Amino acid sequence: MKSGSYMEYGGQYLPEILLPEIQRVAKAYKQYKDDPEFLNEFHTLLRDYANRPSLLYYAKNMTEDLGGAKIYLKREDLNHTGAHKINNVIGQALIAKRMGKTRLIAETGAGQHGVATATIAALFGMKCEIFMGKMDTDRQRLNVFRMELLGAKVHPVTSGTAVLKDAINAALQDYAAHSEDTFYVIGSAVGPHPYPAMVHDFQSVISKESKEQIKKVEGRLPDYVVACVGGGSNAIGSFAEYIENPEVNLIGAEAAGHGVNTPDTAATMQRGTTGIFHGMKSRFLQNDDGQINPVYSISAGLDYPGVGPEHVALMDSGRAQYVAITDDEAVNAFEYIAKEEGIVAAIESCHAVAEVMKLAPTLSKDKIIICTLSGRGDKDVASIAKYRGIELNED
Ligand SMILES: *Cc1c(COP(=O)(O)O)cnc(C)c1O
């Protein structure tokens, strides 16, 4: 496992009040990560509750239409609760249980990580409280109600600009006050050590499976693996098992919003600078004084002003490449994959699909691309309609 630093990035940059508890989490994770009983319970739940292994689907129509490399889709959208997030939440909640915690807290942006956390809290009979920016609770009322249905309490956060980064701050404050009985379930490959390493390990089931699956159907490794990057959890999970195979090209697709050169962007890799925030040293969209900038993307799951430290190291070392995809390109990809393959994929995932649409035609037909579909897109249908000028009457 990773030690907590990735080149110069990562670490544990926390107020003193949180440090001892985070160190207890790191110790617990170290203790259980290779424990056969822990791993057995984790993999049994992934199989029996989350519906793993997820399919590796040959996208024949897209392949033929784009006229280049063969395209396979790793179908995380078919997991219980509709995205990859459940993999990580199951793992962290099992650690929490072993630490004797009875209460889970989490931050959420659009609500998907909150829903996954509330789901597992219900399954394990644990208390659950979710912190969500007030802007987001207003935009995502359906997910707020879904979390409440699952037995969670949702706190609308009004501090700062009332979005995801403020929800994380509120969750950290709650954690500092209640760490005796509480475990903070972080939803992406971000935060202080051990979170980026834990999330890497729990999400790496994606590439463990895809590697076996592609070898079975093609008898070899892929030439490219493409995944979208918010904080970077589905991407690191999709890349993990291939990092040591330099012949496999790794591409992360982040959200350009209206464009990387506009203020309305979430393209941290292209536009960010090194800084310290949310317990880690990483790359952030920030001003010259180190104040975190507001971010924008059509995709609520990608509009985080930072990125996981391991991705920054992968970029700096040249092992992985990162591209930025605009709202427009992602929406086109959303419509394209629906019409070509009959799959309504999450708008986040469609950032990766858009990159595949550019890449595949430039490659010969004997090349292979695996593209991760991180989630399903039912949640996005109304906002895509709106983007096209159609108002769906939901009330
Ligand atoms: C949350 C989310 C993302 C972004 O998070 P990562 O940690 O970068 O994976 C991407 N896709 C979906 C469907 C999500 O729910």
Coordinates of C-alpha atoms and ligand atoms in Angstrom, one line a residue:
M1 CA 0.0 0.0 0.0
K2 CA 1.0 3.6 -0.4
S3 CA 2.6 5.3 2.5
G4 CA 0.7 8.6 2.3
S5 CA 2.9 10.6 0.0
Y6 CA 2.9 10.7 -3.7
M7 CA 6.0 12.5 -4.8
E8 CA 5.7 15.8 -2.9
Y9 CA 1.9 15.5 -2.7
G10 CA -0.5 14.0 -0.1
G11 CA 0.4 14.0 3.6
Q12 CA -1.7 14.9 6.7
Y13 CA -2.2 18.7 6.9
L14 CA -4.7 19.0 9.7
P15 CA -5.5 21.0 12.8
E16 CA -4.0 19.4 15.8
I17 CA -7.4 18.5 17.2
L18 CA -8.0 16.1 14.3
L19 CA -4.6 14.6 14.0
P20 CA -4.8 11.9 16.7
E21 CA -8.1 10.5 15.3
I22 CA -6.8 10.5 11.7
Q23 CA -3.8 8.6 12.9
R24 CA -6.1 6.1 14.6
V25 CA -7.9 5.6 11.2
A26 CA -4.5 5.2 9.5
K27 CA -3.5 2.6 12.0
A28 CA -6.8 0.7 11.7
Y29 CA -6.5 0.7 7.9
K30 CA -3.0 -0.6 8.1
Q31 CA -4.1 -3.3 10.5
Y32 CA -7.1 -4.5 8.3
K33 CA -6.1 -3.9 4.7
D34 CA -4.5 -7.3 4.3
D35 CA -6.5 -9.1 6.9
P36 CA -8.2 -12.1 5.2
E37 CA -11.4 -11.9 7.3
F38 CA -11.7 -8.2 6.4
L39 CA -11.1 -8.7 2.7
N40 CA -13.5 -11.7 2.7
E41 CA -16.2 -9.5 4.2
F42 CA -15.4 -6.7 1.8
H43 CA -15.5 -8.9 -1.3
T44 CA -18.6 -10.8 -0.2
L45 CA -20.5 -7.5 0.1
L46 CA -19.2 -6.3 -3.2
R47 CA -20.5 -9.4 -4.8
D48 CA -23.8 -10.1 -3.0
Y49 CA -24.9 -6.5 -2.2
A50 CA -23.2 -4.2 -4.8
N51 CA -23.6 -6.6 -7.8
R52 CA -19.9 -7.1 -8.7
P53 CA -18.1 -8.0 -10.8
S54 CA -19.4 -5.2 -13.1
L55 CA -19.6 -6.0 -16.8
L56 CA -16.9 -5.2 -19.3
Y57 CA -19.0 -4.6 -22.3
Y58 CA -17.8 -4.4 -25.9
A59 CA -19.4 -1.3 -27.4
K60 CA -19.7 -2.6 -31.0
N61 CA -21.9 0.2 -32.3
M62 CA -19.6 3.0 -31.0
T63 CA -16.5 1.1 -32.3
E64 CA -18.0 0.7 -35.8
D65 CA -19.3 4.2 -35.9
L66 CA -16.1 5.9 -34.7
G67 CA -14.1 3.6 -37.1
G68 CA -10.9 3.1 -35.0
A69 CA -9.9 1.4 -31.8
K70 CA -12.1 -1.3 -30.2
I71 CA -14.0 0.2 -27.3
Y72 CA -14.9 -1.6 -24.1
L73 CA -17.0 0.0 -21.4
K74 CA -16.5 -0.9 -17.7
R75 CA -20.0 -0.7 -16.3
E76 CA -19.8 0.8 -12.8
D77 CA -23.2 2.2 -13.7
L78 CA -24.7 -1.2 -13.0
N79 CA -23.6 -1.3 -9.3
H80 CA -26.2 -1.0 -6.6
T81 CA -26.9 2.8 -6.1
G82 CA -25.8 3.4 -9.6
A83 CA -22.1 4.3 -9.4
H84 CA -18.7 3.3 -8.3
K85 CA -19.0 5.1 -5.0
I86 CA -20.5 2.1 -3.2
N87 CA -17.2 0.2 -3.5
N88 CA -15.4 2.7 -1.4
V89 CA -18.2 3.2 1.1
I90 CA -18.5 -0.5 1.8
G91 CA -14.7 -0.6 2.6
Q92 CA -14.6 2.5 4.8
A93 CA -17.8 1.4 6.7
L94 CA -16.2 -1.9 7.4
I95 CA -13.2 -0.2 8.9
A96 CA -15.5 2.1 10.9
K97 CA -17.2 -1.0 12.4
R98 CA -14.0 -2.6 13.3
M99 CA -12.9 0.7 15.0
G100 CA -16.1 0.4 17.1
K101 CA -17.7 3.5 15.6
T102 CA -21.5 3.7 15.5
R103 CA -22.0 6.9 13.5
L104 CA -21.0 7.7 9.9
I105 CA -20.7 11.2 8.5
A106 CA -20.0 12.2 4.9
E107 CA -20.0 15.2 2.7
T108 CA -21.8 15.1 -0.6
G109 CA -22.0 17.4 -3.7
A110 CA -24.8 16.2 -6.0
G111 CA -25.8 13.6 -3.4
Q112 CA -24.4 10.3 -4.8
H113 CA -21.8 9.8 -2.2
G114 CA -24.3 10.8 0.5
V115 CA -26.8 8.2 -0.9
A116 CA -24.1 5.5 -1.0
T117 CA -23.1 6.3 2.6
A118 CA -26.8 6.4 3.8
T119 CA -27.3 3.1 2.1
I120 CA -24.5 1.3 3.9
A121 CA -25.4 2.9 7.2
A122 CA -28.9 1.5 6.8
L123 CA -27.4 -1.9 6.0
F124 CA -25.1 -1.9 8.9
G125 CA -27.5 -0.3 11.4
M126 CA -25.4 2.7 12.0
K127 CA -26.4 6.4 12.5
C128 CA -25.7 8.6 9.5
E129 CA -25.5 12.3 9.0
I130 CA -24.7 14.0 5.7
F131 CA -23.3 17.5 5.1
M132 CA -24.4 19.1 1.9
G133 CA -24.1 22.7 0.7
K134 CA -27.4 24.6 0.9
M135 CA -27.1 25.4 -2.9
D136 CA -26.9 21.6 -3.5
T137 CA -29.7 20.6 -1.2
D138 CA -31.9 23.1 -3.2
R139 CA -30.7 21.7 -6.5
Q140 CA -30.9 18.1 -5.6
R141 CA -34.0 17.7 -3.6
L142 CA -34.7 14.2 -4.8
N143 CA -31.3 12.9 -3.5
V144 CA -31.9 14.7 -0.2
F145 CA -35.2 12.9 0.2
R146 CA -33.6 9.6 -0.8
M147 CA -31.0 10.0 1.9
E148 CA -33.7 10.7 4.4
L149 CA -35.7 7.7 3.3
L150 CA -32.6 5.6 4.0
G151 CA -32.6 7.0 7.6
A152 CA -29.9 9.7 7.3
K153 CA -30.1 13.2 8.6
V154 CA -29.1 15.8 6.0
H155 CA -27.5 19.1 7.1
P156 CA -27.7 22.0 4.6
V157 CA -24.5 23.9 5.0
T158 CA -24.8 27.7 4.6
S159 CA -21.2 28.8 5.3
G160 CA -18.9 30.0 2.5
T161 CA -20.5 29.6 -0.9
A162 CA -22.7 26.8 0.4
V163 CA -21.3 24.1 -2.0
L164 CA -19.2 20.9 -1.7
K165 CA -16.0 22.4 -0.3
D166 CA -18.0 24.1 2.5
A167 CA -19.8 20.8 3.2
I168 CA -16.3 19.2 3.6
N169 CA -15.4 21.9 6.1
A170 CA -18.6 21.4 8.0
A171 CA -18.0 17.6 8.1
L172 CA -14.5 18.1 9.3
Q173 CA -15.8 20.3 12.1
D174 CA -18.4 17.7 13.1
Y175 CA -15.7 15.1 13.0
A176 CA -13.4 17.1 15.4
A177 CA -16.3 17.4 17.8
H178 CA -17.6 13.8 17.7
S179 CA -14.7 11.6 16.7
E180 CA -15.3 9.3 19.7
D181 CA -18.2 7.5 18.0
T182 CA -17.9 8.9 14.5
F183 CA -16.1 7.8 11.3
Y184 CA -15.8 10.3 8.4
V185 CA -16.5 8.5 5.1
I186 CA -14.7 10.5 2.5
G187 CA -16.1 10.1 -1.0
S188 CA -13.1 10.5 -3.3
A189 CA -9.4 9.9 -3.5
V190 CA -8.7 13.1 -1.5
G191 CA -8.1 14.3 2.0
P192 CA -5.4 13.5 4.5
H193 CA -3.6 10.1 4.6
P194 CA -4.8 7.4 4.8
Y195 CA -7.9 8.4 2.7
P196 CA -6.3 8.7 -0.8
A197 CA -4.6 5.3 -0.2
M198 CA -7.7 3.7 1.2
V199 CA -9.9 4.9 -1.6
H200 CA -7.2 3.8 -4.1
D201 CA -7.3 0.3 -2.6
F202 CA -11.1 -0.1 -2.4
Q203 CA -11.7 1.3 -5.9
S204 CA -8.9 -0.8 -7.5
V205 CA -11.4 -3.6 -7.7
I206 CA -12.5 -1.8 -11.0
S207 CA -9.1 -2.5 -12.7
K208 CA -8.5 -5.8 -11.0
E209 CA -11.7 -7.0 -12.7
S210 CA -11.1 -5.2 -16.0
K211 CA -7.6 -6.7 -16.3
E212 CA -9.0 -10.2 -15.9
Q213 CA -11.9 -9.5 -18.2
I214 CA -9.9 -8.0 -21.0
K215 CA -7.3 -10.8 -20.9
K216 CA -10.2 -13.3 -21.2
V217 CA -11.8 -11.7 -24.2
E218 CA -8.7 -10.2 -26.0
G219 CA -5.9 -12.2 -24.6
R220 CA -3.9 -9.0 -23.8
L221 CA -4.0 -5.7 -21.9
P222 CA -5.7 -2.6 -23.3
D223 CA -3.7 0.2 -25.0
Y224 CA -5.7 2.9 -23.3
V225 CA -7.7 3.2 -20.1
V226 CA -9.9 6.4 -19.9
A227 CA -11.9 7.6 -16.9
C228 CA -13.4 10.9 -15.7
V229 CA -11.7 12.8 -12.8
G230 CA -13.4 14.8 -10.1
G231 CA -11.5 14.0 -7.0
G232 CA -10.2 11.0 -8.8
S233 CA -11.6 7.9 -7.2
N234 CA -13.1 6.1 -10.2
A235 CA -10.1 7.1 -12.3
I236 CA -7.5 5.8 -9.7
G237 CA -9.6 2.6 -9.4
S238 CA -9.6 2.2 -13.1
F239 CA -5.9 2.9 -13.5
A240 CA -4.5 1.1 -10.4
E241 CA -3.7 -2.3 -11.7
Y242 CA -2.2 -0.9 -14.9
I243 CA 0.2 1.6 -13.4
E244 CA 2.9 -1.0 -13.5
N245 CA 2.2 -1.8 -17.1
P246 CA 3.8 1.1 -19.0
E247 CA 2.4 -0.1 -22.3
V248 CA -1.1 0.9 -21.1
N249 CA -1.8 4.6 -21.6
L250 CA -3.8 6.1 -18.8
I251 CA -6.0 9.1 -19.5
G252 CA -8.1 11.1 -17.0
A253 CA -10.8 13.5 -18.3
E254 CA -11.6 16.4 -16.1
A255 CA -14.3 19.0 -16.4
A256 CA -13.5 22.1 -18.4
G257 CA -17.0 23.6 -17.8
H258 CA -17.3 26.5 -20.3
G259 CA -13.6 26.1 -21.2
V260 CA -10.3 25.8 -19.4
N261 CA -9.5 29.5 -20.1
T262 CA -12.8 30.8 -18.6
P263 CA -13.5 31.3 -14.9
D264 CA -16.4 28.8 -15.2
T265 CA -14.2 25.6 -15.1
A266 CA -13.2 22.7 -12.8
A267 CA -10.1 21.8 -14.8
T268 CA -7.8 21.5 -11.8
M269 CA -5.1 19.6 -13.6
Q270 CA -4.8 22.1 -16.4
R271 CA -5.3 25.3 -14.4
G272 CA -4.6 24.5 -10.8
T273 CA -1.5 25.2 -8.7
T274 CA 0.1 23.4 -5.7
G275 CA -1.5 24.2 -2.4
I276 CA -2.8 22.7 0.9
F277 CA -6.5 22.3 1.5
H278 CA -8.8 19.6 3.1
G279 CA -5.8 17.9 4.8
M280 CA -3.7 17.3 1.7
K281 CA -1.0 18.9 -0.4
S282 CA -2.2 18.7 -4.0
R283 CA -3.3 20.8 -6.9
F284 CA -6.1 23.3 -6.5
L285 CA -7.9 26.0 -8.3
Q286 CA -7.0 29.0 -6.1
N287 CA -6.1 32.6 -6.4
D288 CA -2.6 34.1 -5.7
D289 CA -3.4 34.3 -2.0
G290 CA -4.3 30.7 -1.8
Q291 CA -8.0 31.3 -1.5
I292 CA -10.0 28.5 -3.2
N293 CA -11.8 29.6 -6.3
P294 CA -15.4 28.9 -7.1
V295 CA -15.6 26.1 -9.6
Y296 CA -18.1 25.2 -12.3
S297 CA -19.1 22.2 -14.4
I298 CA -22.4 21.0 -15.7
S299 CA -21.6 17.9 -13.8
A300 CA -22.1 18.2 -10.1
G301 CA -19.8 15.2 -9.4
L302 CA -16.8 16.8 -11.1
D303 CA -17.0 20.3 -9.7
Y304 CA -14.5 20.0 -6.9
P305 CA -11.6 22.6 -6.8
G306 CA -9.0 20.0 -6.1
V307 CA -7.9 16.6 -7.1
G308 CA -6.4 13.5 -5.4
P309 CA -2.6 13.8 -4.7
E310 CA -1.8 10.5 -6.5
H311 CA -3.2 11.9 -9.8
V312 CA -0.9 14.9 -9.5
A313 CA 2.0 12.6 -9.0
L314 CA 0.9 10.5 -12.0
M315 CA 0.7 13.6 -14.1
D316 CA 4.0 15.1 -13.0
S317 CA 5.8 11.8 -13.6
G318 CA 4.3 11.5 -17.0
R319 CA 2.7 8.2 -16.2
A320 CA -0.9 9.4 -16.9
Q321 CA -2.3 12.2 -19.0
Y322 CA -5.1 14.5 -18.2
V323 CA -7.4 16.2 -20.7
A324 CA -10.2 18.7 -20.1
I325 CA -13.7 18.2 -21.6
T326 CA -16.2 21.0 -21.9
D327 CA -19.9 20.9 -20.9
D328 CA -20.8 20.9 -24.6
E329 CA -18.6 17.9 -25.4
A330 CA -19.9 16.0 -22.4
V331 CA -23.6 16.7 -23.3
N332 CA -22.9 15.5 -26.9
A333 CA -21.3 12.4 -25.6
F334 CA -24.3 11.8 -23.2
E335 CA -26.7 11.9 -26.2
Y336 CA -24.3 9.9 -28.4
I337 CA -23.8 6.9 -26.1
A338 CA -27.5 6.8 -25.4
K339 CA -28.4 6.6 -29.1
E340 CA -25.5 4.3 -30.1
E341 CA -25.4 1.9 -27.2
G342 CA -28.7 2.3 -25.4
I343 CA -26.9 3.4 -22.3
V344 CA -27.9 6.6 -20.3
A345 CA -24.6 7.2 -18.6
A346 CA -23.8 9.8 -15.9
I347 CA -22.8 13.2 -17.2
E348 CA -19.5 12.8 -15.2
S349 CA -18.8 9.6 -17.1
C350 CA -19.6 11.2 -20.4
H351 CA -16.5 13.4 -20.0
A352 CA -14.5 10.1 -20.4
V353 CA -16.8 9.1 -23.3
A354 CA -16.2 12.4 -25.0
E355 CA -12.4 11.8 -24.8
V356 CA -12.9 8.3 -26.3
M357 CA -14.9 9.9 -29.2
K358 CA -11.9 12.0 -30.0
L359 CA -9.3 9.3 -29.4
A360 CA -10.8 6.2 -31.0
P361 CA -10.9 7.5 -34.6
T362 CA -7.1 8.4 -34.4
L363 CA -6.2 4.8 -33.6
S364 CA -6.0 1.7 -35.7
K365 CA -8.6 -1.1 -35.4
D366 CA -6.2 -3.4 -33.5
K367 CA -6.0 -1.0 -30.6
I368 CA -8.1 -1.4 -27.5
I369 CA -9.6 1.2 -25.2
I370 CA -11.3 0.6 -21.9
C371 CA -13.6 3.5 -20.8
T372 CA -15.0 3.5 -17.3
L373 CA -18.7 4.4 -17.1
S374 CA -18.6 5.6 -13.4
G375 CA -22.3 5.9 -13.0
R376 CA -25.8 5.9 -14.6
G377 CA -27.4 9.0 -15.9
D378 CA -31.0 8.9 -14.8
K379 CA -30.2 11.7 -12.3
D380 CA -29.0 13.9 -15.2
V381 CA -31.9 13.6 -17.6
A382 CA -33.7 16.8 -16.4
S383 CA -30.5 18.9 -16.6
I384 CA -29.6 17.7 -20.1
A385 CA -33.1 18.5 -21.2
K386 CA -32.7 22.0 -19.7
Y387 CA -29.3 22.4 -21.5
R388 CA -31.2 21.7 -24.7
G389 CA -33.8 24.3 -23.8
I390 CA -36.5 21.8 -22.7
E391 CA -38.1 22.3 -19.3
L392 CA -39.3 19.0 -17.8
N393 CA -42.1 19.6 -15.3
E394 CA -40.9 17.6 -12.4
D395 CA -43.2 18.9 -9.6
Ligands
LIG1 C1 -18.8 11.2 -7.7 C2 -18.8 10.8 -9.1 C3 -17.7 11.1 -9.9 C4 -16.5 11.9 -9.5 O1 -15.8 11.4 -8.5 P1 -14.4 10.7 -8.6 O2 -13.9 10.5 -7.2 O3 -13.5 11.5 -9.5 O4 -14.6 9.4 -9.3 C5 -17.7 10.6 -11.2 N1 -18.8 9.9 -11.7 C6 -19.9 9.6 -10.9 C7 -21.0 8.8 -11.5 C8 -19.9 10.1 -9.6 O5 -20.9 9.8 -8.8

